[in-house]
C-alpha positions as YAML, in Angstrom:
chain: A
units: angstrom
residues:
- id: 1
  name: MET
  ca: [-16.15, 34.61, 100.53]
- id: 2
  name: SER
  ca: [-19.56, 36.12, 100.85]
- id: 3
  name: LEU
  ca: [-22.68, 34.48, 99.50]
- id: 4
  name: GLU
  ca: [-23.19, 37.29, 97.02]
- id: 5
  name: LEU
  ca: [-19.69, 36.85, 95.56]
- id: 6
  name: ARG
  ca: [-20.16, 33.09, 95.32]
- id: 7
  name: ILE
  ca: [-23.46, 33.50, 93.47]
- id: 8
  name: THR
  ca: [-21.90, 36.05, 91.13]
- id: 9
  name: ASP
  ca: [-19.00, 33.67, 90.47]
- id: 10
  name: LEU
  ca: [-21.38, 30.77, 89.77]
- id: 11
  name: GLU
  ca: [-23.48, 32.91, 87.42]
- id: 12
  name: SER
  ca: [-20.34, 33.98, 85.59]
- id: 13
  name: ARG
  ca: [-19.21, 30.36, 85.20]
- id: 14
  name: GLN
  ca: [-22.64, 29.31, 83.97]
- id: 15
  name: ALA
  ca: [-22.68, 32.09, 81.38]
- id: 16
  name: PHE
  ca: [-19.22, 31.02, 80.20]
- id: 17
  name: GLN
  ca: [-20.33, 27.39, 79.94]
- id: 18
  name: ASP
  ca: [-23.47, 28.41, 78.03]
- id: 19
  name: ASP
  ca: [-21.32, 30.30, 75.53]
- id: 20
  name: ASN
  ca: [-19.02, 27.30, 75.16]
- id: 21
  name: LEU
  ca: [-21.95, 24.94, 74.60]
- id: 22
  name: LEU
  ca: [-23.36, 27.20, 71.89]
- id: 23
  name: ALA
  ca: [-19.97, 27.43, 70.19]
- id: 24
  name: LEU
  ca: [-19.51, 23.64, 70.34]
- id: 25
  name: ASN
  ca: [-23.00, 23.12, 68.97]
- id: 26
  name: ASP
  ca: [-22.20, 25.40, 66.03]
- id: 27
  name: VAL
  ca: [-19.09, 23.33, 65.32]
- id: 28
  name: VAL
  ca: [-21.04, 20.07, 65.47]
- id: 29
  name: VAL
  ca: [-23.70, 21.45, 63.11]
- id: 30
  name: ALA
  ca: [-21.04, 22.59, 60.63]
- id: 31
  name: GLN
  ca: [-19.31, 19.20, 60.81]
- id: 32
  name: GLN
  ca: [-22.60, 17.38, 60.20]
- id: 33
  name: ARG
  ca: [-23.23, 19.54, 57.12]
- id: 34
  name: THR
  ca: [-19.75, 18.67, 55.86]
- id: 35
  name: ILE
  ca: [-20.35, 14.96, 56.51]
- id: 36
  name: ASP
  ca: [-23.67, 15.09, 54.67]
- id: 37
  name: LEU
  ca: [-22.04, 16.80, 51.70]
- id: 38
  name: LEU
  ca: [-19.19, 14.28, 51.62]
- id: 39
  name: GLN
  ca: [-21.66, 11.39, 51.75]
- id: 40
  name: GLN
  ca: [-23.56, 12.85, 48.78]
- id: 41
  name: GLN
  ca: [-20.33, 13.27, 46.85]
- id: 42
  name: MET
  ca: [-19.24, 9.72, 47.67]
- id: 43
  name: THR
  ca: [-22.58, 8.34, 46.49]
- id: 44
  name: ALA
  ca: [-22.27, 10.29, 43.24]
- id: 45
  name: LEU
  ca: [-18.71, 9.02, 42.72]
- id: 46
  name: ILE
  ca: [-19.77, 5.42, 43.35]
- id: 47
  name: ARG
  ca: [-22.58, 5.76, 40.82]
- id: 48
  name: ARG
  ca: [-20.22, 7.31, 38.30]
- id: 49
  name: GLN
  ca: [-17.69, 4.52, 38.79]
- id: 50
  name: GLU
  ca: [-20.39, 1.91, 38.29]
- id: 51
  name: GLU
  ca: [-21.49, 3.67, 35.09]
- id: 52
  name: LEU
  ca: [-17.94, 3.75, 33.76]
- id: 53
  name: LEU
  ca: [-17.37, 0.10, 34.63]
- id: 54
  name: GLY
  ca: [-20.59, -0.75, 32.81]
- id: 55
  name: GLN
  ca: [-19.59, 1.26, 29.72]
- id: 56
  name: PHE
  ca: [-16.25, -0.46, 29.38]
- id: 57
  name: GLY
  ca: [-17.54, -3.90, 30.31]
- id: 58
  name: ILE
  ca: [-15.13, -4.31, 33.19]
- id: 59
  name: ALA
  ca: [-16.42, -6.48, 35.99]
- id: 60
  name: GLU
  ca: [-15.15, -5.79, 39.48]
- id: 61
  name: ASP
  ca: [-13.64, -9.25, 39.71]
- id: 62
  name: GLU
  ca: [-11.77, -8.70, 36.43]
- id: 63
  name: ALA
  ca: [-9.26, -6.22, 37.78]
- id: 64
  name: PRO
  ca: [-6.12, -5.76, 35.66]
- id: 65
  name: PRO
  ca: [-2.97, -7.54, 36.76]
- id: 66
  name: PRO
  ca: [-0.78, -5.66, 39.27]
- id: 67
  name: HIS
  ca: [1.92, -4.83, 36.71]
- id: 68
  name: TYR
  ca: [-0.42, -2.44, 34.83]
...
């Protein structure tokens, strides 16, 4: 294999790897946005649950019996 063909092959592989890295980075960014959104929703749900428990005067250690 000539040097020119080897260099062309290496350049082609590098371009393919660059494209893959960019695509993977896009996936990671999208996943992080999803995680951030889910964390915000979880925080809001926890706050809402605490509000509801406070309204009904139910303490966390006063859970109803299992047969309810």
